[in-house]
Coordinates of C-alpha atoms and ligand atoms in Angstrom, one line a residue:
M5 CA -29.7 -17.0 -14.1
A6 CA -26.6 -15.4 -12.6
S7 CA -23.8 -15.1 -15.1
I8 CA -21.1 -16.0 -12.6
L9 CA -21.7 -18.5 -9.8
P10 CA -19.5 -19.3 -6.8
P11 CA -17.7 -22.5 -7.3
G12 CA -19.8 -25.6 -6.6
I13 CA -23.0 -23.6 -6.2
D14 CA -25.9 -24.1 -8.7
N15 CA -28.1 -21.2 -9.8
A16 CA -31.1 -22.1 -7.6
T17 CA -29.0 -22.3 -4.5
F18 CA -27.3 -19.1 -5.4
Q19 CA -30.6 -17.3 -5.7
K20 CA -31.5 -18.6 -2.2
I21 CA -28.1 -17.3 -0.9
L22 CA -28.8 -13.9 -2.5
Q23 CA -32.2 -13.8 -0.9
E24 CA -30.7 -14.5 2.6
L25 CA -27.9 -12.0 2.1
S26 CA -30.5 -9.4 1.1
E27 CA -32.4 -10.1 4.3
I28 CA -29.2 -9.4 6.3
V29 CA -28.2 -6.0 4.8
G30 CA -31.2 -4.9 2.7
E31 CA -31.4 -5.1 -1.1
T32 CA -29.7 -1.8 -1.7
N33 CA -26.6 -3.1 0.0
L34 CA -26.4 -6.2 -2.2
S35 CA -25.1 -6.3 -5.8
R36 CA -26.6 -9.5 -7.2
D37 CA -23.9 -9.6 -10.0
G38 CA -21.0 -7.6 -8.7
L39 CA -21.4 -5.1 -11.5
S40 CA -22.3 -2.1 -9.4
G41 CA -22.2 -0.7 -5.9
S42 CA -18.4 -0.4 -5.3
L43 CA -16.8 2.9 -4.4
E44 CA -15.9 4.9 -7.5
G45 CA -12.8 3.4 -9.2
P46 CA -10.0 5.2 -11.1
H47 CA -12.0 5.4 -14.3
G48 CA -15.2 6.5 -12.6
Q49 CA -16.5 2.9 -12.7
R50 CA -18.5 1.3 -9.8
T51 CA -18.0 -2.3 -10.8
Y52 CA -16.1 -4.8 -8.6
G53 CA -13.0 -6.6 -9.9
D54 CA -9.6 -5.6 -11.2
A55 CA -9.4 -2.2 -12.9
Y56 CA -6.0 -3.0 -14.4
V57 CA -6.2 -6.6 -15.7
L58 CA -2.8 -8.4 -16.3
Q59 CA -4.0 -12.0 -17.0
P60 CA -7.5 -11.8 -18.6
E61 CA -7.6 -15.6 -18.9
N62 CA -8.0 -15.8 -15.1
G63 CA -11.4 -14.0 -15.2
R64 CA -11.2 -13.0 -11.6
D65 CA -14.7 -11.7 -11.4
P66 CA -17.0 -11.9 -8.4
S67 CA -20.5 -13.4 -8.5
A68 CA -22.0 -10.7 -6.2
A69 CA -21.1 -8.2 -3.5
I70 CA -22.5 -7.4 -0.1
R71 CA -22.0 -4.2 2.0
P72 CA -22.7 -4.6 5.7
S73 CA -22.6 -1.7 8.1
L74 CA -22.5 -3.6 11.4
V75 CA -20.2 -6.1 13.0
S76 CA -23.3 -8.3 13.7
E77 CA -24.1 -8.3 10.0
V78 CA -20.5 -9.5 9.2
Q79 CA -21.1 -12.3 11.7
E80 CA -24.3 -13.3 10.0
I81 CA -22.7 -13.2 6.6
V82 CA -19.9 -15.5 7.5
R83 CA -22.3 -17.9 9.2
L84 CA -24.3 -18.0 6.0
A85 CA -21.2 -18.6 3.9
N86 CA -20.4 -21.6 6.1
K87 CA -24.0 -22.9 5.8
Y88 CA -23.8 -22.9 2.0
K89 CA -20.0 -23.2 1.7
F90 CA -19.5 -20.2 -0.7
P91 CA -16.3 -18.0 -0.7
L92 CA -16.3 -14.4 0.4
W93 CA -13.5 -12.0 -0.5
T94 CA -12.9 -9.2 2.1
V95 CA -12.1 -5.6 1.1
S96 CA -12.3 -2.4 3.1
R97 CA -12.5 0.3 0.5
G98 CA -11.2 -1.8 -2.4
K99 CA -8.5 0.7 -3.5
N100 CA -5.6 -1.7 -3.5
L101 CA -5.4 -0.9 -7.2
G102 CA -2.0 -1.9 -8.4
Y103 CA -2.5 -5.3 -6.7
G104 CA -5.9 -6.3 -8.1
G105 CA -8.4 -3.8 -6.6
T106 CA -11.4 -5.8 -5.4
A107 CA -10.7 -8.8 -7.6
P108 CA -10.8 -12.1 -5.7
V109 CA -8.4 -15.0 -6.2
V110 CA -11.3 -17.4 -6.7
R111 CA -13.6 -16.5 -9.5
G112 CA -17.2 -16.3 -8.3
S113 CA -16.4 -15.2 -4.7
V114 CA -18.9 -12.8 -3.1
I115 CA -17.1 -9.6 -2.3
L116 CA -17.5 -8.6 1.3
D117 CA -17.2 -4.8 0.9
L118 CA -16.8 -3.1 4.3
H119 CA -16.8 0.5 3.1
R120 CA -20.1 1.3 4.8
M121 CA -18.5 0.5 8.2
N122 CA -16.9 3.9 8.3
K123 CA -16.9 5.1 11.9
I124 CA -13.9 6.8 13.5
I125 CA -14.4 5.2 16.9
E126 CA -12.0 7.3 18.8
V127 CA -9.2 9.8 18.2
N128 CA -7.1 10.5 21.3
E129 CA -5.1 13.7 20.9
E130 CA -3.1 13.3 24.1
Y131 CA -1.7 9.9 23.2
A132 CA -1.9 10.4 19.4
Y133 CA -3.8 7.4 18.3
A134 CA -7.0 6.6 16.4
I135 CA -9.3 3.6 16.4
V136 CA -11.1 3.1 13.0
Q137 CA -13.5 0.9 11.2
P138 CA -12.6 -0.5 7.7
G139 CA -14.4 2.1 5.7
V140 CA -12.5 5.1 7.1
S141 CA -10.3 6.6 4.4
F142 CA -7.1 8.6 4.9
F143 CA -9.1 11.6 3.8
D144 CA -11.8 10.9 6.4
L145 CA -9.2 10.7 9.3
Y146 CA -7.4 13.8 8.0
N147 CA -10.6 15.8 7.7
Y148 CA -11.7 14.7 11.2
V149 CA -8.4 15.9 12.7
Q150 CA -8.7 19.2 10.8
E151 CA -12.3 19.9 11.8
K152 CA -11.6 19.2 15.5
K153 CA -8.3 21.2 15.2
L154 CA -6.4 18.4 16.9
K155 CA -2.6 18.6 17.2
L156 CA -2.1 15.5 15.1
W157 CA -0.6 14.5 11.7
P158 CA -2.1 11.2 10.6
S159 CA 0.0 9.3 8.1
C160 CA -1.2 9.0 4.5
P161 CA 0.1 7.0 1.5
A162 CA 0.7 8.5 -1.9
I163 CA -3.0 8.3 -2.8
G164 CA -5.5 9.2 0.0
W165 CA -8.7 7.4 -0.9
G166 CA -7.8 4.0 0.5
S167 CA -8.8 2.6 3.9
V168 CA -6.5 3.2 6.9
L169 CA -7.3 -0.3 8.1
G170 CA -7.1 -2.0 4.7
N171 CA -3.8 -0.3 3.9
T172 CA -2.3 -1.3 7.2
L173 CA -3.4 -4.9 6.8
E174 CA -1.7 -5.0 3.4
R175 CA 1.5 -3.7 5.0
G176 CA 1.1 -0.4 3.2
F177 CA 2.9 2.8 4.3
G178 CA 2.7 6.5 4.4
Y179 CA 5.3 9.3 4.8
T180 CA 5.1 10.8 8.3
P181 CA 7.5 9.4 11.0
N182 CA 4.6 7.0 11.9
G183 CA 4.3 6.0 8.3
E184 CA 5.2 2.3 8.7
H185 CA 1.6 1.4 9.4
T186 CA 2.1 -2.2 10.6
Q187 CA 4.6 -0.9 13.2
Q188 CA 2.0 1.7 14.3
Q189 CA -1.0 -0.7 14.5
C190 CA -2.1 -1.3 18.1
G191 CA -5.1 -3.4 18.8
M192 CA -7.6 -5.1 16.5
E193 CA -11.1 -6.4 16.5
V194 CA -11.6 -9.4 14.3
V195 CA -14.6 -11.5 13.2
L196 CA -13.3 -15.1 12.8
P197 CA -14.5 -17.3 9.9
N198 CA -16.9 -19.0 12.4
G199 CA -18.5 -15.7 13.3
E200 CA -16.8 -15.3 16.7
I201 CA -15.3 -11.9 17.6
V202 CA -11.8 -11.6 19.0
R203 CA -9.9 -8.5 20.2
T204 CA -6.1 -8.7 20.2
G205 CA -3.5 -7.4 22.6
M206 CA -4.8 -5.4 25.6
G207 CA -8.2 -5.2 23.9
A208 CA -8.7 -8.9 24.9
M209 CA -9.4 -7.6 28.4
E210 CA -13.1 -6.7 29.0
G211 CA -13.4 -2.9 29.3
S212 CA -9.7 -2.3 28.5
K213 CA -8.4 1.3 28.6
T214 CA -5.2 0.4 26.8
F215 CA -6.5 -1.2 23.6
A216 CA -4.6 1.2 21.3
L217 CA -1.7 1.9 23.7
F218 CA 0.2 -1.4 24.3
K219 CA 0.3 -3.8 21.4
G220 CA 1.6 -6.8 23.2
G221 CA -1.1 -7.8 25.6
F222 CA -0.3 -10.9 27.6
G223 CA 1.0 -14.1 26.1
P224 CA 1.4 -14.7 22.3
S225 CA 0.6 -11.8 20.0
I226 CA -1.7 -12.7 17.1
D227 CA -2.1 -9.4 15.3
G228 CA 0.3 -10.5 12.6
L229 CA -2.0 -13.4 11.7
F230 CA -4.4 -11.0 10.2
Y231 CA -1.9 -9.1 7.9
Q232 CA -2.3 -10.1 4.2
S233 CA -4.4 -12.9 5.5
N234 CA -7.6 -14.8 5.3
L235 CA -7.8 -16.0 8.9
G236 CA -10.3 -13.3 9.9
I237 CA -12.2 -10.1 9.0
V238 CA -10.8 -7.1 10.8
T239 CA -13.6 -4.7 12.0
Q240 CA -11.6 -2.3 14.1
L241 CA -8.0 -1.2 14.3
G242 CA -5.9 1.1 16.5
I243 CA -3.2 3.2 14.8
H244 CA -0.6 5.6 16.3
M245 CA -0.2 9.0 14.7
T246 CA 2.5 11.7 14.7
P247 CA 1.9 14.5 17.2
A248 CA 2.0 17.9 15.4
P249 CA 5.6 19.0 15.6
E250 CA 6.8 22.4 16.6
H251 CA 9.0 22.7 13.6
Y252 CA 9.1 21.1 10.1
M253 CA 11.4 21.1 7.1
T254 CA 10.9 19.5 3.7
C255 CA 14.2 18.2 2.4
E256 CA 15.5 16.9 -0.9
V257 CA 18.9 15.4 -1.7
S258 CA 19.8 14.7 -5.4
V259 CA 22.8 12.9 -6.7
P260 CA 24.1 13.5 -10.2
K261 CA 24.9 10.1 -11.7
E262 CA 23.0 6.9 -12.0
D263 CA 25.8 5.0 -10.2
D264 CA 25.5 7.4 -7.2
L265 CA 22.6 5.3 -6.0
P266 CA 24.6 3.2 -3.5
F267 CA 26.0 6.4 -1.9
L268 CA 22.5 7.9 -1.6
I269 CA 20.8 4.9 -0.2
G270 CA 23.6 3.9 2.1
T271 CA 23.9 7.4 3.6
I272 CA 20.1 7.7 4.1
S273 CA 19.7 4.3 5.8
D274 CA 22.7 5.0 8.1
L275 CA 21.1 8.4 9.1
M276 CA 17.8 6.5 9.7
R277 CA 19.4 3.9 11.9
R278 CA 20.8 6.9 13.9
N279 CA 17.3 8.5 14.0
I280 CA 18.5 11.7 12.3
I281 CA 16.1 11.0 9.4
Q282 CA 12.8 10.0 11.0
N283 CA 10.5 9.3 8.0
S284 CA 11.0 7.1 5.0
P285 CA 12.6 8.9 2.1
S286 CA 11.0 8.3 -1.3
V287 CA 13.6 8.0 -4.1
S288 CA 12.8 8.8 -7.7
N289 CA 14.7 8.6 -10.9
V290 CA 14.9 11.1 -13.7
L291 CA 12.0 9.6 -15.5
R292 CA 9.7 10.1 -12.5
Q293 CA 11.0 13.6 -12.0
C294 CA 10.1 14.4 -15.6
F295 CA 6.5 13.4 -15.0
F296 CA 6.3 15.7 -11.9
S297 CA 8.0 18.6 -13.6
R298 CA 5.8 21.4 -14.7
D299 CA 8.3 22.6 -17.3
P300 CA 6.7 22.6 -20.8
K301 CA 10.1 21.9 -22.4
V302 CA 10.3 18.6 -20.5
A303 CA 6.8 17.5 -21.7
E304 CA 7.9 18.5 -25.2
L305 CA 11.0 16.2 -24.9
I306 CA 9.2 13.1 -23.6
S307 CA 5.7 13.2 -24.9
P308 CA 6.5 12.1 -28.5
Y309 CA 7.4 8.7 -27.0
F310 CA 4.1 8.2 -25.1
G311 CA 2.4 5.0 -26.2
K312 CA 5.4 4.1 -28.4
G313 CA 7.7 1.8 -26.5
C314 CA 9.8 3.5 -23.8
I315 CA 11.3 7.0 -23.5
P316 CA 15.0 6.6 -24.7
E317 CA 17.8 7.1 -22.2
N318 CA 19.4 9.9 -24.3
I319 CA 16.1 11.9 -24.1
L320 CA 16.0 11.4 -20.3
S321 CA 19.6 12.7 -20.1
E322 CA 18.6 15.7 -22.1
A323 CA 15.7 16.3 -19.8
Q324 CA 18.0 15.9 -16.8
K325 CA 20.3 18.6 -18.2
H326 CA 17.4 20.9 -18.9
M327 CA 16.0 20.4 -15.4
S328 CA 19.5 20.8 -13.8
C329 CA 18.5 17.9 -11.5
G330 CA 20.2 14.8 -10.3
F331 CA 19.7 11.4 -11.7
W332 CA 18.2 10.3 -8.3
K333 CA 16.3 12.4 -5.9
A334 CA 15.4 11.5 -2.3
Q335 CA 12.5 13.4 -0.6
F336 CA 11.9 13.4 3.1
A337 CA 11.2 15.8 6.0
L338 CA 12.5 16.7 9.4
Y339 CA 10.1 17.0 12.4
G340 CA 10.8 18.3 15.9
T341 CA 11.7 21.5 17.6
L342 CA 13.5 24.3 15.8
E343 CA 16.8 23.3 17.5
I344 CA 16.5 19.6 16.6
V345 CA 15.5 20.2 13.0
H346 CA 18.4 22.6 12.4
A347 CA 20.9 20.3 14.0
S348 CA 19.6 17.4 12.0
W349 CA 19.9 19.4 8.8
L350 CA 23.5 20.2 9.6
A351 CA 24.3 16.5 10.0
I352 CA 22.5 15.7 6.8
E353 CA 24.5 18.4 4.9
R354 CA 27.7 17.1 6.4
N355 CA 27.1 13.5 5.4
F356 CA 25.8 14.1 1.8
S357 CA 28.3 16.8 0.9
K358 CA 31.0 14.1 0.7
L359 CA 29.7 13.4 -2.8
P360 CA 30.8 15.9 -5.5
G361 CA 27.9 17.4 -7.4
V362 CA 25.3 16.6 -4.7
I363 CA 22.3 19.0 -4.6
L364 CA 20.7 19.7 -1.3
W365 CA 17.4 21.6 -0.9
R366 CA 15.2 22.4 2.0
K367 CA 12.1 24.4 2.8
E368 CA 11.2 25.4 6.4
A369 CA 7.8 26.0 7.8
T370 CA 7.4 29.6 9.0
H371 CA 5.3 30.1 12.1
R372 CA 5.6 31.5 15.6
A373 CA 8.3 29.6 17.6
G374 CA 6.9 27.4 20.3
D375 CA 3.5 26.8 18.5
F376 CA 2.5 23.4 17.2
L377 CA 2.3 23.3 13.4
T378 CA -0.9 22.5 11.6
T379 CA -0.6 20.9 8.2
T380 CA -2.2 23.9 6.7
D381 CA 0.9 25.9 7.8
V382 CA 2.9 23.5 5.7
G383 CA 0.6 23.1 2.6
P384 CA 0.3 20.2 0.2
E385 CA 3.5 18.7 -1.2
E386 CA 4.4 16.3 -4.0
I387 CA 4.9 13.5 -1.4
P388 CA 2.6 13.7 1.7
H389 CA 5.3 13.9 4.4
S390 CA 2.9 16.1 6.4
G391 CA 0.1 13.6 5.8
I392 CA -2.1 15.8 3.6
P393 CA -4.0 13.4 1.4
T394 CA -4.2 13.8 -2.3
L395 CA -5.3 11.9 -5.5
D396 CA -2.8 13.7 -7.8
P397 CA -0.6 10.8 -8.7
L398 CA -3.6 9.1 -10.4
Q399 CA -3.1 11.5 -13.3
L400 CA 0.1 9.8 -14.3
L401 CA -1.8 6.5 -15.2
G402 CA -3.2 7.6 -18.5
Y403 CA 0.0 8.6 -20.3
R404 CA 0.4 5.3 -22.3
G405 CA -3.3 5.4 -23.4
P406 CA -6.8 6.0 -22.2
G407 CA -8.0 3.7 -19.3
G408 CA -4.4 3.0 -18.4
G409 CA -3.4 1.5 -15.1
H410 CA -0.4 0.3 -13.1
T411 CA 1.1 -2.5 -11.2
C412 CA 3.9 -2.5 -8.7
F413 CA 6.8 -4.8 -8.5
S414 CA 7.8 -4.6 -4.9
P415 CA 10.9 -6.5 -3.8
I416 CA 12.5 -6.1 -0.3
L417 CA 16.3 -5.5 -0.4
P418 CA 19.0 -4.7 2.2
P419 CA 19.6 -1.0 2.7
S420 CA 23.3 -0.5 1.8
G421 CA 22.4 0.6 -1.8
R422 CA 24.8 -1.8 -3.3
E423 CA 22.3 -4.6 -3.6
L424 CA 19.6 -2.2 -4.8
Y425 CA 21.9 -0.9 -7.6
A426 CA 22.7 -4.4 -8.8
W427 CA 19.0 -5.4 -8.8
Y428 CA 18.0 -2.1 -10.5
L429 CA 20.4 -2.6 -13.4
T430 CA 18.8 -5.9 -14.3
A431 CA 15.3 -4.7 -13.7
K432 CA 15.8 -1.6 -15.8
Q433 CA 17.1 -3.7 -18.7
R434 CA 14.2 -6.1 -18.5
T435 CA 11.8 -3.1 -18.5
I436 CA 13.5 -1.5 -21.5
D437 CA 13.4 -4.8 -23.4
A438 CA 9.7 -5.1 -22.7
E439 CA 9.3 -1.5 -24.0
F440 CA 8.0 0.0 -20.7
D441 CA 9.4 2.9 -18.7
F442 CA 11.2 2.3 -15.4
F443 CA 9.5 4.4 -12.7
A444 CA 11.5 4.2 -9.5
D445 CA 9.5 4.6 -6.3
F446 CA 12.0 3.3 -3.8
H447 CA 11.2 3.6 -0.1
V448 CA 14.2 3.6 2.2
Y449 CA 14.0 2.4 5.8
A450 CA 16.7 1.9 8.4
R451 CA 17.1 -1.9 7.7
Y452 CA 15.5 -2.5 4.3
V453 CA 14.4 -0.9 1.1
I454 CA 11.0 -1.4 -0.6
A455 CA 12.3 -1.1 -4.1
I456 CA 9.0 -0.5 -5.9
E457 CA 9.1 -0.4 -9.6
L458 CA 5.9 1.1 -10.8
V459 CA 4.9 -0.1 -14.3
V460 CA 2.3 2.0 -16.1
F461 CA 0.5 0.2 -18.9
A462 CA -2.4 0.8 -21.3
P463 CA -5.2 -1.8 -21.3
A464 CA -3.9 -3.5 -24.4
E465 CA -0.5 -3.9 -22.8
G466 CA -1.6 -6.0 -19.8
K467 CA -0.3 -9.3 -21.2
R468 CA 3.2 -7.7 -22.0
C469 CA 3.2 -6.2 -18.5
D470 CA 2.5 -9.7 -17.0
E471 CA 5.5 -11.1 -19.0
L472 CA 7.7 -8.3 -17.7
Y473 CA 6.5 -9.0 -14.2
R474 CA 7.4 -12.7 -14.4
H475 CA 10.9 -11.8 -15.7
L476 CA 11.4 -9.3 -12.9
L477 CA 10.4 -11.9 -10.4
E478 CA 12.7 -14.6 -11.8
D479 CA 15.6 -12.2 -11.7
A480 CA 14.9 -11.1 -8.2
V481 CA 14.6 -14.6 -6.9
Q482 CA 17.9 -15.5 -8.5
Q483 CA 19.4 -12.6 -6.6
G484 CA 17.8 -13.9 -3.4
Y485 CA 14.8 -11.5 -3.0
S486 CA 11.1 -11.7 -3.1
E487 CA 8.2 -9.2 -2.7
Y488 CA 6.5 -7.8 0.4
R489 CA 3.1 -7.5 -1.4
T490 CA 1.7 -8.6 -4.7
H491 CA -1.1 -8.7 -7.2
V492 CA -3.8 -11.4 -6.8
D493 CA -2.4 -13.2 -9.9
Y494 CA 1.0 -13.9 -8.2
M495 CA 0.0 -14.7 -4.6
D496 CA 0.7 -18.5 -4.9
T497 CA 4.0 -17.9 -6.6
I498 CA 5.3 -15.4 -4.0
A499 CA 4.1 -17.6 -1.1
G500 CA 6.1 -20.4 -2.7
H501 CA 9.3 -18.4 -2.3
F502 CA 8.9 -18.7 1.5
D503 CA 10.1 -22.3 1.5
F504 CA 12.5 -22.7 4.4
N505 CA 12.3 -26.3 5.9
K506 CA 10.0 -27.5 3.2
G507 CA 7.6 -24.6 3.5
A508 CA 7.1 -25.1 7.3
L509 CA 5.7 -21.6 7.8
R510 CA 3.1 -22.0 5.0
K511 CA 2.1 -25.4 6.4
Y512 CA 1.6 -23.9 9.9
I513 CA -0.6 -21.1 8.5
Q514 CA -2.6 -23.7 6.5
A515 CA -3.1 -25.7 9.7
L516 CA -4.6 -22.6 11.3
K517 CA -6.8 -22.1 8.3
D518 CA -8.1 -25.7 8.5
V519 CA -8.9 -25.2 12.2
F520 CA -10.5 -21.8 12.1
D521 CA -12.0 -21.9 8.6
P522 CA -12.6 -25.5 7.7
N523 CA -15.0 -24.6 4.9
G524 CA -12.5 -22.1 3.4
V525 CA -15.1 -19.3 3.2
V526 CA -12.9 -16.3 4.0
S527 CA -10.9 -15.0 1.0
P528 CA -9.5 -18.4 -0.2
G529 CA -6.2 -18.1 -1.9
K530 CA -5.3 -14.8 -0.2
S531 CA -1.4 -14.6 0.0
G532 CA -1.3 -18.3 -1.1
I533 CA -3.3 -19.5 1.9
W534 CA -5.6 -22.4 1.1
N535 CA -7.2 -25.2 3.1
S536 CA -5.4 -28.5 2.8
S537 CA -8.5 -30.0 1.0
I538 CA -7.9 -27.7 -1.9
S539 CA -5.8 -29.2 -4.7
N540 CA -4.1 -25.9 -5.8
G541 CA -2.8 -25.5 -2.3
I542 CA 0.6 -26.4 -1.0
Ligands
LIG602 P1 -7.4 -0.1 0.4 O1 -8.8 0.5 0.1 O2 -6.8 0.6 1.6 O3 -6.5 -0.1 -0.7 P2 -8.5 -2.7 0.4 O4 -9.9 -2.5 0.9 O5 -8.4 -2.7 -1.1 O6 -7.6 -1.5 0.9 O7 -7.9 -3.9 1.0 C1 -6.6 -4.4 0.6 C2 -6.6 -5.9 0.9 O8 -6.5 -6.0 2.4 C3 -7.8 -6.7 0.6 O9 -7.6 -7.3 -0.7 C4 -7.8 -7.8 1.6 O10 -7.0 -8.9 1.3 C5 -7.2 -7.1 2.8 N1 -8.3 -6.5 3.7 C6 -8.9 -5.4 3.6 N2 -9.7 -5.1 4.5 C7 -9.7 -6.2 5.3 C8 -10.4 -6.5 6.5 N3 -11.2 -5.7 7.1 N4 -10.1 -7.7 7.1 C9 -9.2 -8.6 6.6 N5 -8.5 -8.3 5.4 C10 -8.8 -7.1 4.8

């Protein structure tokens, strides 16, 4: 008898389903209980589900997991799901850790784990794009480019073991000038919930030579329907990359005081709108700088507070003095020719020097003028502005206790810095009241800021972290903001914020769901998208 069953399926039927799933992919690629077979998680585990549980009462455990390696197998699996009406939950590599990992919204869903579909279908050096399957990680793509000595810098997020395709579909981002992954996506292949295959954009033309070159195609574009979605299973995706530059400079700008944040953010976003800064700066606060400092005195100052509430502000001020750093630090890079990079730096210096006490720092690549840079000329950095993948930030997660994890509160704000500062002050106070530390991981773009607050928690603190999250959300909504991405526990709530004209957008998407997935077999509840027959829908 299976311990967890898909909703509405009895044990005898489930055993029949498992038998038929096994016939599609072979027994070794089926986990009959979801307790093994995933890629290795942050604590070395290979079980499916959420590694960092916030609401244990939801019990978001899967009933089983299946790992196809072919598109035709994916088609057979969705057809079987329709035959027996059981829910699947799609993941590519399942590393969406701060947002629920591989945990489904609906308990008892069968995880459709695509990590074995790991072909790099094409890398085009001349036009700087790649076409990848779901299982291709940022490490895989980077290593491929290195092995073939291609003049390309693929983008990579803070942690490199995730899926290029999965991260893009979640609206994730990296740090090269092509780091806004949804903007760089060009062409998709999708298995629809009825098993049919669709290619988007120019890919819809049989034998197309421009699949990954022109996103538009002809007529309406539908790529966006598959972002953070359950309207299909994406099996291929084209992504644009940064051509290796001739010259490169890593840059840091630090401002001394907490209330200098509006100046810092406003100046960065203005320079981004003018294309002087080309990649998204990552902005950290003193607390985050403490964790990345290798100075033993800093560790001595903060470590007595680990696992005991939050690190007090006077200790953080002392650490700031000791590190001689600013309260806020923005890290970014410049890419181009020697002349362009130097001219951009001059403009950056001129704009930021208006603030007394600002600290400007830069490091230039040294190589023969006129050559294209390899990332090995640059070397690994704290933030992968050159796209070199790393797992280092995972080390942070254990500081409040063994088995620790994180979640991200990820609101979208305007980029002047004024709104960000007002939001930050309330969010910081909420975080202190809940006895957690405020890790700023703000990402600045030309016309918005993704103001990520990273909350690190020990397993026993999940419930308190959930309470904090709800407060952060209430405050943000009162200020007129919501999130761009969220944990599986909050998907309905966030979807409910998008309520213009009585939720017309959500109703439109639901109508598409009803047409293309009448049995609701693909990832029910993803991003608050349900069939109209389901009571906890709209
Ligand atoms: P990563 O390993 O890059 O973190 P995941 O595999 O965890 O990415 O996927 C993140 C989320 O993106 C999943 O929970 C799922 O909702 C969505 N997703 C991932 N892969 C696909 C896919 N191939 N088709 C449709 N949605 C997907």
